GROMACS .gro file of C-alpha atoms in nm:
model
  356
    1ARG     CA    1   2.391  -0.368  -1.262
    2SER     CA    2   2.483  -0.791  -1.119
    3THR     CA    3   2.165  -1.035  -1.236
    4MET     CA    4   1.873  -1.232  -1.064
    5LYS     CA    5   2.025  -1.456  -0.831
    6LYS     CA    6   1.798  -1.710  -0.806
    7LEU     CA    7   1.426  -1.747  -0.831
    8ILE     CA    8   1.214  -1.894  -0.614
    9ALA     CA    9   0.895  -1.938  -0.751
   10THR     CA   10   0.587  -2.066  -0.467
   11THR     CA   11   0.316  -2.121  -0.609
   12MET     CA   12  -0.012  -1.944  -0.566
   13ALA     CA   13  -0.353  -1.913  -0.654
   14ALA     CA   14  -0.282  -1.696  -0.939
   15MET     CA   15  -0.497  -1.432  -0.828
   16MET     CA   16  -0.408  -1.429  -0.466
   17ALA     CA   17  -0.055  -1.399  -0.658
   18LEU     CA   18  -0.180  -1.033  -0.721
   19THR     CA   19  -0.212  -0.874  -0.437
   20ILE     CA   20  -0.101  -0.543  -0.299
   21VAL     CA   21   0.152  -0.580   0.000
   22GLY     CA   22   0.072  -0.338   0.235
   23CYS     CA   23  -0.262  -0.424   0.425
   24GLY     CA   24  -0.297  -0.831   0.507
   25GLY     CA   25  -0.164  -1.057   0.778
   26ASN     CA   26  -0.103  -1.378   0.826
   27ASN     CA   27  -0.274  -1.659   0.995
   28THR     CA   28  -0.185  -1.479   1.389
   29VAL     CA   29  -0.508  -1.241   1.337
   30ALA     CA   30  -0.839  -1.464   1.344
   31LEU     CA   31  -1.149  -1.287   1.170
   32GLN     CA   32  -1.523  -1.356   1.052
   33ASN     CA   33  -1.465  -1.390   0.642
   34ASP     CA   34  -1.825  -1.343   0.615
   35LYS     CA   35  -1.914  -1.007   0.763
   36ALA     CA   36  -1.943  -0.737   0.711
   37ALA     CA   37  -1.866  -0.409   0.942
   38GLU     CA   38  -2.102  -0.306   1.122
   39THR     CA   39  -2.295  -0.026   1.052
   40THR     CA   40  -2.352   0.271   1.207
   41LYS     CA   41  -2.738   0.355   1.098
   42ALA     CA   42  -3.025   0.040   1.080
   43ASP     CA   43  -3.246   0.141   0.869
   44SER     CA   44  -3.427  -0.070   0.619
   45ASP     CA   45  -3.489   0.233   0.358
   46ALA     CA   46  -3.111   0.345   0.318
   47THR     CA   47  -2.874   0.204  -0.014
   48HIS     CA   48  -2.608  -0.055   0.109
   49LEU     CA   49  -2.279   0.060  -0.039
   50VAL     CA   50  -2.074  -0.245  -0.023
   51LEU     CA   51  -1.708  -0.144   0.052
   52THR     CA   52  -1.382  -0.454  -0.053
   53THR     CA   53  -1.073  -0.316   0.137
   54SER     CA   54  -0.758  -0.556   0.270
   55ALA     CA   55  -0.696  -0.351   0.572
   56LEU     CA   56  -0.746  -0.479   0.869
   57ASP     CA   57  -1.100  -0.447   1.121
   58PRO     CA   58  -0.945  -0.226   1.418
   59GLU     CA   59  -1.132  -0.399   1.675
   60VAL     CA   60  -0.858  -0.666   1.590
   61ALA     CA   61  -0.647  -0.443   1.552
   62PRO     CA   62  -0.759  -0.078   1.674
   63ASP     CA   63  -0.368   0.013   1.753
   64TYR     CA   64  -0.126   0.142   1.400
   65ASN     CA   65  -0.402   0.084   1.223
   66PRO     CA   66  -0.432   0.365   0.934
   67TRP     CA   67  -0.648   0.206   0.743
   68ALA     CA   68  -0.916   0.178   0.898
   69ASP     CA   69  -0.808   0.495   1.064
   70GLY     CA   70  -0.950   0.621   0.707
   71LEU     CA   71  -1.167   0.388   0.601
   72LEU     CA   72  -1.409   0.471   0.898
   73LYS     CA   73  -1.388   0.838   0.815
   74PHE     CA   74  -1.520   0.788   0.465
   75LYS     CA   75  -1.823   0.549   0.652
   76GLU     CA   76  -1.896   0.855   0.875
   77GLU     CA   77  -1.841   1.135   0.623
   78VAL     CA   78  -2.067   0.951   0.341
   79GLU     CA   79  -2.345   0.799   0.544
   80LYS     CA   80  -2.370   1.177   0.733
   81ASN     CA   81  -2.284   1.372   0.463
   82SER     CA   82  -2.671   1.158   0.346
   83ASN     CA   83  -2.831   1.213   0.582
   84GLY     CA   84  -2.857   0.812   0.646
   85ARG     CA   85  -2.944   0.778   0.299
   86TYR     CA   86  -2.612   0.523   0.227
   87VAL     CA   87  -2.486   0.283   0.419
   88VAL     CA   88  -2.071   0.160   0.372
   89ASP     CA   89  -2.038  -0.167   0.415
   90ILE     CA   90  -1.630  -0.218   0.523
   91TYR     CA   91  -1.511  -0.597   0.433
   92TRP     CA   92  -1.218  -0.560   0.610
   93TYR     CA   93  -0.874  -0.783   0.519
   94SER     CA   94  -0.978  -0.913   0.238
   95SER     CA   95  -1.330  -1.110   0.352
   96TYR     CA   96  -1.491  -1.054   0.011
   97ALA     CA   97  -1.228  -1.099  -0.259
   98SER     CA   98  -0.890  -1.087  -0.330
   99ASP     CA   99  -0.666  -0.727  -0.336
  100ALA     CA  100  -0.700  -0.869  -0.740
  101GLU     CA  101  -1.028  -0.977  -0.721
  102SER     CA  102  -1.190  -0.680  -0.598
  103PHE     CA  103  -0.973  -0.461  -0.823
  104GLN     CA  104  -1.129  -0.587  -1.082
  105MET     CA  105  -1.508  -0.595  -0.912
  106ILE     CA  106  -1.492  -0.235  -0.921
  107GLN     CA  107  -1.406  -0.258  -1.299
  108ASP     CA  108  -1.653  -0.472  -1.407
  109GLY     CA  109  -1.886  -0.234  -1.226
  110GLU     CA  110  -2.021  -0.514  -0.945
  111THR     CA  111  -1.870  -0.312  -0.631
  112ASP     CA  112  -1.941  -0.008  -0.493
  113PHE     CA  113  -1.582   0.127  -0.297
  114ASN     CA  114  -1.287  -0.013  -0.359
  115PHE     CA  115  -1.019   0.082  -0.121
  116GLY     CA  116  -0.679   0.024  -0.380
  117ALA     CA  117  -0.458  -0.002  -0.600
  118GLY     CA  118  -0.467  -0.053  -0.994
  119MET     CA  119  -0.299  -0.331  -1.049
  120SER     CA  120  -0.014  -0.388  -1.277
  121ASN     CA  121  -0.065  -0.662  -1.487
  122VAL     CA  122  -0.344  -0.538  -1.572
  123ASP     CA  123  -0.167  -0.216  -1.714
  124LYS     CA  124   0.193  -0.182  -1.695
  125ARG     CA  125   0.185   0.254  -1.597
  126PHE     CA  126   0.010   0.124  -1.242
  127ALA     CA  127   0.377   0.013  -1.081
  128TRP     CA  128   0.448   0.396  -1.162
  129GLN     CA  129   0.478   0.449  -0.791
  130ARG     CA  130   0.645   0.191  -0.694
  131ILE     CA  131   0.970   0.271  -0.833
  132PRO     CA  132   1.229   0.251  -0.571
  133PHE     CA  133   1.365   0.647  -0.441
  134LEU     CA  134   1.068   0.843  -0.668
  135LEU     CA  135   0.850   0.914  -0.358
  136PRO     CA  136   1.132   1.115  -0.172
  137ASP     CA  137   0.896   1.126   0.223
  138LEU     CA  138   0.566   1.226   0.322
  139ASP     CA  139   0.631   1.610   0.317
  140THR     CA  140   0.669   1.548  -0.081
  141VAL     CA  141   0.383   1.280  -0.112
  142ARG     CA  142   0.176   1.556   0.063
  143GLU     CA  143   0.196   1.819  -0.230
  144LYS     CA  144   0.265   1.678  -0.563
  145LEU     CA  145   0.029   1.379  -0.550
  146ALA     CA  146  -0.186   1.278  -0.245
  147ASN     CA  147  -0.369   1.667  -0.240
  148PRO     CA  148  -0.677   1.690  -0.495
  149ASN     CA  149  -0.465   1.954  -0.726
  150ALA     CA  150  -0.136   1.795  -0.698
  151GLU     CA  151  -0.009   1.694  -1.067
  152GLY     CA  152   0.031   1.402  -0.984
  153PHE     CA  153  -0.297   1.335  -0.869
  154ALA     CA  154  -0.363   1.458  -1.227
  155ILE     CA  155  -0.176   1.164  -1.333
  156ASN     CA  156  -0.264   0.903  -1.169
  157THR     CA  157  -0.689   1.056  -1.252
  158LYS     CA  158  -0.619   1.001  -1.590
  159LEU     CA  159  -0.461   0.673  -1.584
  160TYR     CA  160  -0.732   0.532  -1.285
  161GLU     CA  161  -0.993   0.629  -1.558
  162GLU     CA  162  -0.883   0.497  -1.900
  163ASN     CA  163  -0.899   0.182  -1.698
  164GLY     CA  164  -1.225   0.243  -1.643
  165ILE     CA  165  -1.228   0.436  -1.241
  166LYS     CA  166  -1.291   0.665  -1.081
  167LEU     CA  167  -1.036   0.759  -0.802
  168LEU     CA  168  -1.206   0.924  -0.628
  169ALA     CA  169  -0.899   1.099  -0.398
  170GLN     CA  170  -0.497   1.014  -0.275
  171ASN     CA  171  -0.375   0.881  -0.064
  172SER     CA  172  -0.053   0.933   0.078
  173GLY     CA  173  -0.003   0.547   0.173
  174LEU     CA  174   0.339   0.474   0.411
  175GLN     CA  175   0.672   0.421   0.380
  176ARG     CA  176   0.776   0.016   0.308
  177HIS     CA  177   1.103  -0.036   0.515
  178ILE     CA  178   1.366  -0.362   0.507
  179PHE     CA  179   1.316  -0.641   0.842
  180SER     CA  180   1.467  -0.921   0.891
  181THR     CA  181   1.580  -1.220   1.080
  182ASP     CA  182   1.936  -1.226   1.174
  183LYS     CA  183   2.101  -0.862   1.151
  184LEU     CA  184   1.995  -0.527   1.006
  185ILE     CA  185   1.995  -0.471   0.671
  186LYS     CA  186   2.173  -0.112   0.640
  187VAL     CA  187   2.290  -0.139   0.216
  188PRO     CA  188   2.279  -0.337  -0.092
  189LYS     CA  189   2.556  -0.517  -0.030
  190ASP     CA  190   2.366  -0.712   0.245
  191LEU     CA  191   2.088  -0.864   0.075
  192ALA     CA  192   2.309  -1.106  -0.106
  193ASN     CA  193   2.294  -1.438   0.093
  194GLU     CA  194   1.947  -1.278   0.243
  195THR     CA  195   1.636  -1.499   0.088
  196PHE     CA  196   1.348  -1.198   0.011
  197ARG     CA  197   1.001  -1.194   0.036
  198THR     CA  198   0.825  -1.046  -0.302
  199TYR     CA  199   0.512  -1.052  -0.422
  200GLU     CA  200   0.413  -1.030  -0.873
  201ASP     CA  201   0.501  -0.649  -0.940
  202ALA     CA  202   0.818  -0.647  -1.234
  203ILE     CA  203   0.924  -0.311  -1.066
  204VAL     CA  204   1.019  -0.520  -0.706
  205ASN     CA  205   1.148  -0.805  -0.922
  206GLU     CA  206   1.365  -0.597  -1.095
  207PHE     CA  207   1.504  -0.393  -0.795
  208TYR     CA  208   1.534  -0.677  -0.471
  209GLY     CA  209   1.580  -1.005  -0.749
  210GLY     CA  210   1.908  -0.786  -0.842
  211LEU     CA  211   2.104  -0.809  -0.499
  212GLY     CA  212   1.996  -1.177  -0.356
  213ASN     CA  213   1.753  -1.476  -0.400
  214ILE     CA  214   1.412  -1.365  -0.413
  215ALA     CA  215   1.097  -1.543  -0.360
  216ILE     CA  216   0.726  -1.449  -0.492
  217MET     CA  217   0.487  -1.561  -0.282
  218PRO     CA  218   0.177  -1.459  -0.066
  219TYR     CA  219   0.163  -1.251   0.229
  220GLY     CA  220  -0.048  -1.523   0.390
  221GLU     CA  221   0.310  -1.724   0.421
  222LEU     CA  222   0.498  -1.459   0.495
  223TYR     CA  223   0.501  -1.510   0.897
  224THR     CA  224   0.537  -1.860   0.900
  225SER     CA  225   0.774  -1.824   0.612
  226LEU     CA  226   1.031  -1.616   0.792
  227GLN     CA  227   0.969  -1.879   1.091
  228ASN     CA  228   1.041  -2.165   1.000
  229GLY     CA  229   1.391  -1.936   0.752
  230LEU     CA  230   1.236  -1.989   0.426
  231ILE     CA  231   1.260  -1.574   0.386
  232THR     CA  232   1.510  -1.411   0.558
  233ALA     CA  233   1.415  -1.137   0.482
  234THR     CA  234   1.160  -0.899   0.321
  235ASP     CA  235   0.945  -0.454   0.331
  236GLN     CA  236   0.688  -0.336   0.494
  237GLN     CA  237   0.536  -0.068   0.696
  238ILE     CA  238   0.579   0.004   1.011
  239PRO     CA  239   0.185  -0.080   1.116
  240SER     CA  240   0.181  -0.432   0.914
  241TYR     CA  241   0.567  -0.486   1.108
  242ILE     CA  242   0.384  -0.512   1.483
  243ILE     CA  243  -0.034  -0.606   1.433
  244GLU     CA  244   0.134  -0.838   1.232
  245ASN     CA  245   0.323  -0.965   1.483
  246TYR     CA  246   0.637  -1.037   1.221
  247TYR     CA  247   0.892  -0.816   1.537
  248GLU     CA  248   0.784  -1.154   1.688
  249VAL     CA  249   1.009  -1.379   1.343
  250ALA     CA  250   1.213  -1.107   1.254
  251PRO     CA  251   1.324  -0.857   1.487
  252PHE     CA  252   1.533  -0.584   1.286
  253TYR     CA  253   1.456  -0.325   1.109
  254SER     CA  254   1.661  -0.039   0.834
  255TYR     CA  255   1.459   0.263   0.790
  256VAL     CA  256   1.593   0.204   0.415
  257GLY     CA  257   1.208   0.373   0.295
  258ALA     CA  258   1.311   0.247  -0.184
  259GLN     CA  259   0.940   0.260  -0.189
  260TRP     CA  260   0.575   0.275  -0.041
  261THR     CA  261   0.215   0.162   0.026
  262SER     CA  262  -0.092   0.425  -0.133
  263TYR     CA  263  -0.421   0.237  -0.099
  264SER     CA  264  -0.708   0.431  -0.236
  265LEU     CA  265  -1.046   0.484  -0.265
  266MET     CA  266  -1.258   0.393  -0.595
  267MET     CA  267  -1.549   0.331  -0.811
  268ASN     CA  268  -1.631   0.204  -1.122
  269LEU     CA  269  -1.680   0.504  -1.346
  270ASP     CA  270  -1.958   0.487  -1.527
  271LYS     CA  271  -2.175   0.392  -1.223
  272PHE     CA  272  -2.046   0.644  -1.051
  273ASN     CA  273  -2.131   0.949  -1.316
  274GLN     CA  274  -2.506   0.742  -1.262
  275TYR     CA  275  -2.457   0.940  -0.940
  276SER     CA  276  -2.652   1.290  -0.949
  277GLU     CA  277  -2.354   1.623  -0.848
  278GLU     CA  278  -2.496   1.580  -0.554
  279ASP     CA  279  -2.382   1.285  -0.380
  280GLN     CA  280  -2.115   1.314  -0.629
  281LYS     CA  281  -1.971   1.564  -0.387
  282ILE     CA  282  -2.059   1.318  -0.070
  283PHE     CA  283  -1.853   1.047  -0.228
  284VAL     CA  284  -1.509   1.271  -0.260
  285ASP     CA  285  -1.530   1.500   0.016
  286ALA     CA  286  -1.541   1.145   0.184
  287ALA     CA  287  -1.288   1.004   0.027
  288TRP     CA  288  -1.089   1.313   0.128
  289ALA     CA  289  -1.138   1.278   0.490
  290CYS     CA  290  -0.948   0.922   0.442
  291SER     CA  291  -0.647   1.016   0.286
  292GLU     CA  292  -0.628   1.277   0.581
  293ALA     CA  293  -0.803   1.137   0.823
  294GLU     CA  294  -0.470   0.773   0.759
  295TYR     CA  295  -0.213   1.099   0.710
  296GLU     CA  296  -0.270   1.261   1.068
  297SER     CA  297  -0.288   0.895   1.248
  298TYR     CA  298   0.095   0.779   1.028
  299LYS     CA  299   0.263   1.072   1.089
  300ASP     CA  300   0.398   1.087   1.422
  301MET     CA  301   0.398   0.699   1.441
  302LYS     CA  302   0.774   0.631   1.327
  303ALA     CA  303   0.811   0.762   1.712
  304ASP     CA  304   0.538   0.577   1.917
  305ALA     CA  305   0.710   0.249   1.702
  306GLU     CA  306   1.075   0.287   1.831
  307LYS     CA  307   0.879   0.374   2.214
  308PHE     CA  308   0.646  -0.018   2.102
  309PHE     CA  309   1.039  -0.153   1.917
  310ASP     CA  310   1.209  -0.045   2.291
  311GLU     CA  311   0.989  -0.264   2.488
  312LYS     CA  312   0.985  -0.551   2.175
  313GLY     CA  313   1.417  -0.557   2.200
  314ILE     CA  314   1.407  -0.428   1.885
  315THR     CA  315   1.669  -0.325   1.667
  316TYR     CA  316   1.599  -0.013   1.463
  317TYR     CA  317   1.803   0.159   1.302
  318GLN     CA  318   1.869   0.425   1.059
  319PRO     CA  319   2.086   0.426   0.765
  320THR     CA  320   2.340   0.668   0.745
  321ASP     CA  321   2.349   0.924   0.415
  322GLU     CA  322   2.648   0.792   0.259
  323GLU     CA  323   2.438   0.462   0.333
  324LEU     CA  324   2.070   0.542   0.230
  325ASN     CA  325   2.325   0.696  -0.104
  326GLN     CA  326   2.440   0.334  -0.216
  327TRP     CA  327   2.049   0.249  -0.223
  328LYS     CA  328   1.982   0.527  -0.391
  329GLU     CA  329   2.203   0.477  -0.676
  330TYR     CA  330   2.142   0.073  -0.737
  331ALA     CA  331   1.831   0.224  -0.807
  332ALA     CA  332   1.920   0.424  -1.014
  333SER     CA  333   2.072   0.205  -1.196
  334LEU     CA  334   1.796   0.054  -1.365
  335SER     CA  335   1.562   0.371  -1.514
  336ASP     CA  336   1.615   0.285  -1.853
  337LYS     CA  337   1.420  -0.020  -1.686
  338TRP     CA  338   1.194   0.126  -1.566
  339ARG     CA  339   1.116   0.316  -1.884
  340GLU     CA  340   1.047  -0.016  -2.042
  341LEU     CA  341   0.841  -0.110  -1.775
  342ILE     CA  342   0.691   0.163  -1.747
  343GLY     CA  343   0.653   0.373  -2.120
  344GLU     CA  344   0.898   0.668  -2.177
  345GLU     CA  345   0.577   0.947  -2.149
  346LEU     CA  346   0.553   0.781  -1.739
  347TYR     CA  347   0.882   0.697  -1.685
  348ASN     CA  348   1.005   1.140  -1.809
  349GLN     CA  349   0.656   1.283  -1.660
  350VAL     CA  350   0.684   1.168  -1.365
  351SER     CA  351   1.103   1.203  -1.274
  352GLU     CA  352   1.028   1.527  -1.360
  353LEU     CA  353   0.712   1.613  -1.122
  354PHE     CA  354   0.973   1.390  -0.766
  355ASN     CA  355   1.337   1.535  -0.989
  356TYR     CA  356   1.409   1.199  -0.976
   0.00000   0.00000   0.00000
């Protein structure tokens, strides 16, 4: 394994550094940060429930926004099936708190719902889903992770409960691909002279740090950093690449698909247990409806996105099997590190589940 050449540590607030990338944005999007989504029922007797998320407001990004499609379905189902007893107020785009703060608030029982992911600085085992190429494709993720009877969901349920959180459902998530400013990234060696933007996650930094320069920085600085050349490559899902306008400054998009970003709905465990069985069922059923709506929005997005790519003159590329195998072999060479980072027991469990 090649060693990390250089780590460019970008100064940031400690909590912002912990943001798991996927739904946040750059300075091109203007939002009202002090206002929740409008509720569907103006009933003073209803209990208002706070849902925090870094997903973009669908009024700002109505297209290519599967996260919002899922969350709006959750809101609809909770309000409908509670007969208006509950109103879900969605605070989009980290307007209530950052991802890291939102996760902490759920642990502390300060808010009602969070649409996010476990923080590996809180429990290193939360990083297991970010092992490169562990989750091979959407169908496998749906079968083995994102359904109520899946072994992967049972693994996560237990892990979240050990951290005082009720995982209401598991979303399948979106696959991350590499985009760059000057050339297509086809194989690992193509990153040798690039500066790759990462975030505070040990697995992500170990994987990309062994291939070239990495720069850890907040998501909100990414667009400008691509524009001025501080960053020359990074990875994102198709929706983020489009709705955040990254294609304007990084017009090369390669379907490497090393990792997935999967956000899911969660509650404080003690708070969840205080609700009646009827209400618990309402929340759980609505969360799985969210998961399904996100999946339906995302599953055929690639074909639609490529029409957009063609219109905008974006160069996109599907690596050959031989090229993808180079990425997978490199990831496999780090298996001892993955064991160290998430623990031997969990590593063996998930690698067996996904035939890794």
